[in-house]
Amino acid sequence: MYKYKLIMLRHGEGAWDKENRFCSWVDQKLNSERMEEAQNCGQQLKALNFEFGPVFISILNRSILTAWLILEELGQERVSVESSWHLDECHYGALIGLNREQIALNHGKEQVRLWRKSYNVTSPPIEESHPYYHEIYNDWRYKVCAIPFDQLPRSESLKDVLERLLPYRNERIAPEVLSGKTILMSAHGNSSQALLKHLEGISDEDIINITCPTGVPILLELDENLHAVGPHQFLGNQEAIQAAIKKVEDQGKVKCNDK
Amino acid sequence: MSKYKLIMLRHGEGAWNKENRFCSWVDQKLNSEGMEEARNCGKQLKALNFEFDLVFTSILNRSIHTAWLILEELGQEWVPVESSWRLNERHYGALIGLNREQMALNHGEEQVRLWRRSYSVTPPPIEESHPYYHEIYNDRRYKVCDTPLDQLPRSESLKDVLERLLPYWNERIAPEVLSGKTILISAHGNSSRALLKHLEGISDEDIINITLPTGVPILLELDENLHAIGPHQFLGNQEAIQAAIKKVEDQGKVKRADK
């Protein structure tokens, strides 16, 4: 029997989604399709009568805008929203901004899948010469984080994501859940995966097979120790959700047909 | 010499501004003009290189949306936003939703001006029979305030606004200003005025003559005791600002010409 509920979701991507590029810490905006996805998500949560306590987001604007759009649909704009780099997407290092197809052609589908989906394989670190290095690290938001600037990651595995996310979850999120509030976390593909792994006790090997579709509310029911009482549930039309999962999975594959 | 800077603003228009009705605690949305005002405000603040650490809003969605639009223009969506009923617009009691022109015809321009602009004159309280009573008080946001629902106002003078705002200023906002943070307060016509009165030491008689235009950033420079060093300054094109002030002032007057 569950004691607490938590909703998390993975925001929709922006322009780079269509171009099949790793966005990661680059602060891409949501495109209009993904904004609509967020609004639909909000409408779904409204139909299910969710009333949220605090909302937790990363400091990447696509997770923030997703949260704002959802709160607007719910008529709950006044709910407090807390942002932290701890919920940022996995840092893809030198692969940031690169097209997944091209990487798959150069390194093989399996290497890309490993980089994207394995637990402890870290992509090569981002260097100062990377076209997006300064755009990321010169942004003031990374100068006012909880940890010193030079200790912020330059590349991460999913394991690294969980390691930096867990203290934040324990210190800030868990107490809110334990106080009985219904939490919404608007995060990213990998930061959501990392948290699911922890709460559901998913193994390092199995996490590679977990795909979170974009813009779909993910319900977790937790016991008094904040462990999941069952597998996470995607809320909404199940066929549409399966199609959305497949769409995300296909992003890592090379297109076989000519355009 | 100023030690601290603070920006506050009065959110932009909603549908009822055009209809000349007291909006007060009814949770009207910004109309498209109001949204544009907010964006222009954000652009102005961006051009002046403002980097905010914290934003305070009321729990009325028009002040929150204004803050969000400004943060979006600034590329500072990640900045924390804190909302409190204590920054809400003045509670206009039984006058909520009524058209200012009609009231001016029925009660005279001077009575309307007194209700709108005096310091200690309280409008008649809102009753349960009022068309907007339940819309306001049934909303969950008023059940999770720091004040029990039955002790929330049913009508306020500007003096009452300051009395409920000051503890919030002293306990939440002032310490952040004193810690050196750059604060944005996205509020309403009367809650902004009340705060200006306090910080600038404006008399009860003079406050009646202070009109704040919508969507214009108001800069306050404060000394080490958080007293204003000079009068507040409207940032932006001064002619446009004067026109905006006049527009607000004209809202209380009866139209003399036939339509």
XYZ file of C-alpha atoms in Angstrom:
518
model
C 0.000 0.000 0.000
C 1.509 3.323 -0.962
C 1.792 6.254 1.373
C 3.063 8.981 -0.963
C 2.709 9.963 -4.592
C 5.218 11.693 -6.786
C 4.865 12.830 -10.375
C 7.888 13.298 -12.554
C 8.130 14.014 -16.203
C 10.572 14.484 -18.956
C 10.044 17.711 -20.847
C 9.791 17.736 -24.605
C 12.892 18.654 -26.514
C 13.468 21.751 -28.582
C 14.772 22.307 -32.080
C 17.657 19.881 -31.624
C 15.238 17.042 -31.109
C 14.272 17.228 -34.750
C 17.934 17.456 -35.709
C 18.684 14.496 -33.465
C 21.456 16.243 -31.547
C 22.477 15.790 -27.907
C 21.208 18.895 -26.154
C 22.359 18.185 -22.591
C 23.473 21.397 -20.814
C 22.886 23.680 -23.795
C 19.935 25.848 -22.858
C 17.653 25.121 -25.799
C 14.108 26.410 -25.733
C 11.041 24.243 -26.165
C 9.577 24.400 -29.653
C 5.843 24.951 -30.149
C 5.141 21.224 -30.422
C 6.778 20.569 -27.106
C 5.028 23.493 -25.482
C 1.764 21.897 -26.566
C 2.952 18.601 -25.129
C 3.512 20.326 -21.787
C 0.066 21.903 -21.936
C -1.509 18.498 -22.663
C 0.383 17.068 -19.748
C -1.045 19.818 -17.553
C -4.552 19.134 -18.795
C -4.137 15.451 -17.989
C -2.939 16.204 -14.491
C -5.844 18.611 -14.039
C -8.326 15.937 -15.144
C -6.798 13.671 -12.488
C -7.243 16.444 -9.886
C -3.607 16.729 -8.923
C -2.811 19.522 -6.476
C 0.894 20.050 -6.191
C 3.063 21.204 -3.342
C 6.477 22.347 -4.434
C 7.632 21.746 -8.007
C 11.268 20.819 -8.556
C 13.042 21.644 -11.780
C 16.522 21.893 -13.198
C 18.123 25.213 -14.155
C 17.685 24.493 -17.850
C 14.880 26.588 -19.212
C 13.124 23.763 -21.060
C 12.333 22.048 -17.758
C 11.275 25.353 -16.214
C 8.982 26.339 -19.079
C 7.451 22.879 -19.035
C 6.685 23.317 -15.337
C 5.233 26.801 -15.907
C 2.987 25.573 -18.722
C 1.735 22.704 -16.575
C 1.063 24.975 -13.598
C -0.803 27.362 -15.866
C -3.074 24.564 -17.105
C -3.682 23.508 -13.523
C -4.356 27.094 -12.376
C -1.641 26.520 -9.781
C 0.890 29.177 -10.842
C 1.370 30.209 -7.210
C 2.850 26.820 -6.270
C 6.487 27.274 -5.337
C 8.983 26.192 -7.945
C 12.531 25.348 -6.885
C 15.293 24.952 -9.414
C 18.654 23.304 -9.032
C 21.494 22.167 -11.275
C 21.235 18.832 -9.459
C 18.251 18.009 -11.676
C 19.968 19.066 -14.920
C 20.145 16.622 -17.798
C 23.117 14.252 -17.978
C 26.208 16.134 -19.128
C 27.158 14.599 -22.447
C 30.617 16.142 -22.527
C 32.235 16.300 -25.939
C 29.125 14.783 -27.560
C 27.032 17.867 -26.813
C 25.539 19.348 -29.946
C 26.612 16.464 -32.136
C 24.121 14.702 -34.318
C 23.286 11.262 -33.035
C 23.127 9.768 -36.535
C 26.607 10.999 -37.341
C 27.990 9.676 -34.062
C 26.274 6.341 -34.741
C 27.817 6.218 -38.222
C 31.284 7.065 -36.834
C 31.225 4.981 -33.672
C 28.486 2.470 -34.318
C 24.940 2.199 -32.989
C 26.061 0.135 -30.035
C 28.584 2.752 -28.793
C 25.923 5.448 -29.021
C 23.464 3.249 -27.184
C 26.073 2.602 -24.490
C 26.833 6.303 -24.131
C 23.155 7.139 -23.990
C 21.809 4.268 -22.004
C 24.476 2.548 -19.923
C 24.904 3.188 -16.260
C 28.566 4.046 -15.801
C 30.045 4.768 -19.206
C 31.071 8.401 -19.338
C 31.270 10.299 -22.618
C 34.530 12.141 -23.342
C 34.709 15.418 -21.358
C 33.842 18.758 -22.941
C 36.906 20.914 -23.656
C 37.237 24.679 -23.860
C 37.555 24.373 -27.609
C 34.053 22.864 -27.843
C 31.666 25.230 -29.693
C 29.243 25.241 -26.745
C 31.740 25.319 -23.864
C 31.592 29.055 -23.199
C 27.876 29.319 -23.843
C 27.374 26.867 -20.997
C 30.070 27.812 -18.515
C 29.924 31.586 -18.928
C 26.288 31.623 -17.941
C 25.803 33.221 -14.566
C 23.487 30.451 -13.406
C 26.505 28.160 -13.040
C 28.344 30.741 -10.978
C 25.645 30.835 -8.330
C 25.210 27.089 -7.901
C 25.581 25.273 -4.626
C 28.982 23.926 -5.671
C 32.011 25.869 -6.906
C 32.104 26.478 -10.599
C 35.244 24.486 -11.280
C 33.759 21.412 -9.607
C 30.788 21.266 -11.960
C 30.917 18.275 -14.300
C 32.535 18.356 -17.722
C 30.989 14.989 -18.607
C 28.824 12.438 -16.839
C 27.562 8.882 -16.834
C 24.114 8.055 -15.526
C 25.867 6.902 -12.329
C 27.405 10.396 -11.999
C 23.965 11.946 -12.491
C 22.535 9.878 -9.650
C 25.471 10.704 -7.390
C 24.947 14.439 -7.761
C 21.174 14.198 -7.679
C 20.826 12.044 -4.562
C 22.011 14.552 -1.932
C 19.547 17.098 -3.341
C 16.763 14.566 -3.359
C 17.535 13.578 0.234
C 17.894 17.123 1.569
C 15.264 19.021 -0.382
C 12.782 16.734 -2.109
C 12.358 13.842 0.332
C 11.342 16.029 3.307
C 8.608 17.614 1.186
C 7.311 14.213 0.141
C 7.442 12.963 3.730
C 5.457 16.012 4.865
C 2.607 14.716 2.701
C 2.896 17.114 -0.213
C 2.386 15.941 -3.775
C 5.566 16.767 -5.622
C 6.008 17.423 -9.320
C 9.465 17.095 -10.800
C 9.959 18.546 -14.253
C 13.267 17.061 -15.318
C 15.058 15.446 -18.204
C 15.437 12.026 -19.736
C 18.487 10.985 -17.768
C 17.846 12.796 -14.518
C 14.392 11.123 -14.450
C 15.973 7.758 -15.254
C 18.517 8.158 -12.463
C 15.834 8.889 -9.933
C 13.638 5.993 -11.098
C 16.620 3.676 -10.795
C 17.108 4.754 -7.198
C 13.476 4.725 -6.088
C 12.545 1.473 -7.834
C 15.856 -0.302 -7.212
C 16.415 -0.931 -10.926
C 19.715 -2.687 -11.641
C 22.622 -1.143 -13.567
C 21.935 -3.584 -16.410
C 18.183 -3.022 -16.595
C 18.327 0.787 -16.546
C 19.687 0.702 -20.105
C 16.277 -0.577 -21.256
C 14.213 2.099 -19.527
C 12.998 4.838 -21.862
C 10.973 7.760 -20.582
C 8.734 9.323 -23.238
C 8.552 13.117 -23.392
C 5.665 15.067 -21.909
C 4.044 12.092 -20.181
C 3.384 12.266 -16.449
C 5.120 9.436 -14.631
C 3.478 8.382 -11.395
C 5.475 6.832 -8.603
C 3.783 5.465 -5.512
C 6.097 5.263 -2.529
C 6.027 3.544 0.839
C 6.907 5.155 4.177
C 10.614 4.730 3.375
C 10.175 6.407 0.001
C 10.712 3.178 -1.912
C 8.486 2.506 -4.902
C 5.695 0.038 -4.115
C 5.432 -0.963 -7.770
C 6.817 -0.014 -11.175
C 6.355 3.560 -12.357
C 3.174 4.194 -14.345
C 2.809 6.416 -17.375
C -0.440 8.355 -17.110
C -2.513 8.841 -20.230
C -3.438 7.021 -23.413
C -1.275 3.900 -23.400
C -1.035 3.506 -27.179
C 0.110 7.090 -27.602
C 2.618 6.544 -24.819
C 4.104 3.452 -26.486
C 4.458 5.383 -29.723
C 6.202 8.188 -27.838
C 8.621 5.723 -26.218
C 9.477 4.237 -29.597
C 10.094 7.698 -31.014
C 12.690 8.412 -28.337
C 14.341 5.022 -28.793
C 14.606 5.556 -32.552
C 16.646 8.715 -32.006
C 19.794 6.701 -31.398
C 19.415 4.594 -34.487
C 20.838 5.312 -37.919
C 18.209 5.842 -40.606
C 18.371 2.939 -43.063
C 16.371 4.522 -45.886
C 17.512 7.415 -47.998
C 15.688 10.675 -47.302
C 25.219 56.715 -2.085
C 23.005 53.675 -2.517
C 23.994 50.423 -0.927
C 21.171 48.308 -2.334
C 18.970 48.319 -5.402
C 15.522 46.901 -5.732
C 13.248 46.671 -8.742
C 9.512 46.500 -8.354
C 6.766 46.721 -10.877
C 3.060 46.744 -11.342
C 1.951 43.974 -13.693
C 0.337 44.774 -17.003
C -3.236 44.830 -18.176
C -5.873 42.184 -17.891
C -9.269 42.103 -19.565
C -10.891 44.083 -16.733
C -8.546 47.038 -17.181
C -10.168 47.705 -20.543
C -13.593 47.349 -18.934
C -12.478 49.625 -16.141
C -13.462 47.197 -13.373
C -11.795 46.637 -10.012
C -10.022 43.317 -10.377
C -8.442 43.017 -6.940
C -8.385 39.393 -5.702
C -10.172 37.954 -8.733
C -7.566 35.884 -10.545
C -7.746 37.548 -13.963
C -5.179 36.633 -16.556
C -3.012 39.165 -18.359
C -4.387 40.023 -21.771
C -2.082 40.062 -24.784
C -1.233 43.708 -24.194
C -0.371 42.985 -20.596
C 1.877 40.144 -21.708
C 3.610 42.422 -24.168
C 4.093 45.041 -21.446
C 5.749 42.393 -19.324
C 8.058 41.344 -22.156
C 9.023 44.952 -22.862
C 9.775 45.364 -19.201
C 12.006 42.301 -19.370
C 13.809 43.652 -22.442
C 14.456 46.912 -20.668
C 15.874 45.168 -17.645
C 18.002 43.013 -19.908
C 19.366 46.084 -21.693
C 20.308 47.421 -18.252
C 22.081 44.136 -17.462
C 20.043 43.252 -14.417
C 20.869 39.871 -12.933
C 18.280 38.892 -10.381
C 18.837 36.526 -7.502
C 15.274 36.209 -6.352
C 11.811 37.256 -7.463
C 8.828 37.873 -5.210
C 5.269 37.823 -6.477
C 1.755 37.726 -5.099
C -0.350 34.574 -5.463
C -2.456 36.159 -8.189
C -1.479 34.684 -11.506
C -1.130 38.017 -13.323
C 1.813 38.951 -11.114
C 3.368 35.494 -11.525
C 2.975 35.474 -15.316
C 4.483 38.944 -15.460
C 7.489 37.652 -13.519
C 7.804 34.599 -15.761
C 7.687 36.683 -18.940
C 10.324 39.028 -17.573
C 12.581 36.147 -16.552
C 12.147 34.624 -19.979
C 13.266 37.856 -21.669
C 16.233 38.000 -19.339
C 17.137 34.335 -19.933
C 16.931 33.948 -16.153
C 14.046 31.480 -15.907
C 16.042 29.542 -13.320
C 15.937 32.371 -10.768
C 13.780 31.327 -7.788
C 10.309 32.841 -7.557
C 8.530 33.086 -4.224
C 4.839 33.924 -3.969
C 2.818 35.232 -1.062
C -0.715 36.547 -0.543
C 0.910 39.398 1.357
C 1.906 40.949 -1.988
C -1.622 40.555 -3.396
C -3.429 43.561 -4.792
C -5.503 45.512 -2.326
C -8.764 43.800 -1.473
C -11.531 46.075 -2.795
C -14.289 44.291 -0.904
C -17.792 44.804 -2.266
C -16.410 46.936 -5.116
C -14.653 43.974 -6.721
C -15.801 43.456 -10.286
C -17.726 46.722 -10.452
C -17.121 49.162 -13.232
C -15.335 52.295 -12.099
C -17.267 54.567 -14.461
C -20.610 53.382 -13.125
C -19.433 53.814 -9.568
C -18.197 57.311 -10.352
C -21.610 58.152 -11.843
C -23.409 56.685 -8.809
C -21.136 57.918 -6.031
C -19.217 60.722 -7.686
C -15.652 60.863 -8.932
C -14.423 62.089 -5.582
C -15.791 59.079 -3.622
C -14.255 56.699 -6.158
C -10.981 58.604 -5.959
C -11.099 58.366 -2.171
C -11.766 54.640 -2.265
C -9.007 54.153 -4.797
C -6.451 56.576 -3.597
C -6.813 57.459 0.063
C -4.712 55.855 2.712
C -7.153 54.672 5.337
C -10.603 54.569 3.744
C -11.854 50.995 3.515
C -14.456 49.995 0.925
C -17.479 48.004 2.110
C -16.517 44.353 2.804
C -17.253 41.580 0.328
C -20.201 39.396 1.347
C -20.934 35.759 0.568
C -23.641 36.917 -1.821
C -21.058 38.732 -3.963
C -20.724 37.101 -7.405
C -16.979 36.586 -6.916
C -16.916 35.616 -3.254
C -16.728 31.832 -3.723
C -14.433 32.057 -6.713
C -11.954 33.789 -4.444
C -12.333 32.043 -1.100
C -12.897 28.508 -2.367
C -9.570 28.557 -4.127
C -7.062 26.269 -2.422
C -4.392 28.934 -2.527
C -6.168 30.710 0.310
C -6.330 27.548 2.394
C -2.558 27.137 2.446
C -1.596 30.701 3.371
C 0.262 31.651 6.534
C -3.029 33.091 7.792
C -6.202 31.074 8.393
C -8.878 31.531 5.721
C -11.347 33.201 8.066
C -8.742 35.810 9.058
C -7.918 36.832 5.498
C -9.285 40.267 4.561
C -12.760 40.882 3.231
C -11.873 44.488 2.339
C -8.817 46.713 2.719
C -7.585 50.259 2.747
C -4.081 51.000 1.545
C -3.127 51.188 5.238
C -4.384 47.634 5.696
C -2.338 46.520 2.678
C 0.821 47.907 4.243
C 0.046 46.293 7.588
C -0.190 42.828 6.060
C 2.695 43.382 3.674
C 5.229 44.719 6.179
C 5.827 41.489 8.124
C 6.589 39.766 4.806
C 8.916 42.580 3.772
C 10.701 42.435 7.141
C 10.950 38.657 7.450
C 11.428 37.497 3.845
C 12.410 40.263 1.471
C 14.535 42.627 3.559
C 17.013 39.940 4.691
C 17.577 38.978 1.058
C 18.194 42.600 0.101
C 20.553 42.999 3.059
C 22.473 39.907 1.987
C 23.267 41.752 -1.240
C 20.851 39.962 -3.540
C 19.243 41.752 -6.470
C 15.515 41.445 -5.947
C 12.587 41.856 -8.318
C 9.122 42.325 -6.866
C 6.334 41.707 -9.362
C 3.280 43.100 -7.633
C 0.187 45.224 -8.108
C -0.745 48.877 -8.140
C -1.580 49.153 -4.465
C 0.823 46.626 -2.983
C 3.641 48.428 -4.834
C 2.400 51.790 -3.603
C 2.193 50.578 -0.027
C 5.778 49.383 -0.158
C 6.964 52.648 -1.744
C 5.181 54.602 0.982
C 7.066 52.637 3.600
C 10.494 52.727 1.982
C 10.347 56.362 0.872
C 8.501 57.664 3.928
C 5.681 59.147 1.829
C 2.953 60.740 3.948
C -0.636 59.481 4.165
C -1.762 62.599 2.294
C 0.814 62.426 -0.488
C 0.307 58.743 -1.289
C -3.046 59.619 -2.825
C -1.188 61.420 -5.617
C 1.164 58.582 -6.468
C 0.181 56.704 -9.612
C 2.164 53.764 -10.851
C 2.077 52.927 -14.544
C 1.717 49.283 -15.535
C 4.649 47.239 -16.782
C 7.329 49.843 -16.014
C 10.307 48.816 -13.887
C 10.566 50.981 -10.774
C 14.032 51.349 -9.345
C 14.534 52.023 -5.664
C 17.950 52.763 -4.270
C 18.257 52.032 -0.563
C 20.733 52.867 2.178
C 22.108 50.438 4.766
C 18.854 50.734 6.762
C 16.774 49.991 3.660
C 15.434 53.542 3.464
C 15.126 55.039 -0.002
C 17.918 57.427 -0.858
C 15.832 59.401 -3.312
C 12.439 59.122 -4.970
C 11.668 55.990 -6.967
C 12.678 56.127 -10.618
C 10.735 54.765 -13.554
C 13.115 53.111 -15.965
C 12.501 53.598 -19.655
C 11.270 56.193 -22.100
C 9.992 59.024 -19.919
C 7.350 60.317 -22.334
C 5.859 56.858 -22.717
C 5.885 56.496 -18.945
C 4.000 59.751 -18.402
C 1.397 58.659 -20.936
C 1.047 55.328 -19.104
C 0.577 57.137 -15.774
C -2.138 59.325 -17.245
C -3.897 56.256 -18.635
C -4.114 54.773 -15.162
C -5.293 58.054 -13.645
C -8.038 58.397 -16.259
C -9.504 55.032 -15.273
C -11.264 56.559 -12.309
C -12.814 59.421 -14.185
C -16.202 59.583 -15.842
C -16.020 59.984 -19.606
C -17.456 63.402 -20.485
C -17.710 63.055 -24.237
C -20.391 60.883 -25.843
C -19.133 57.695 -27.434
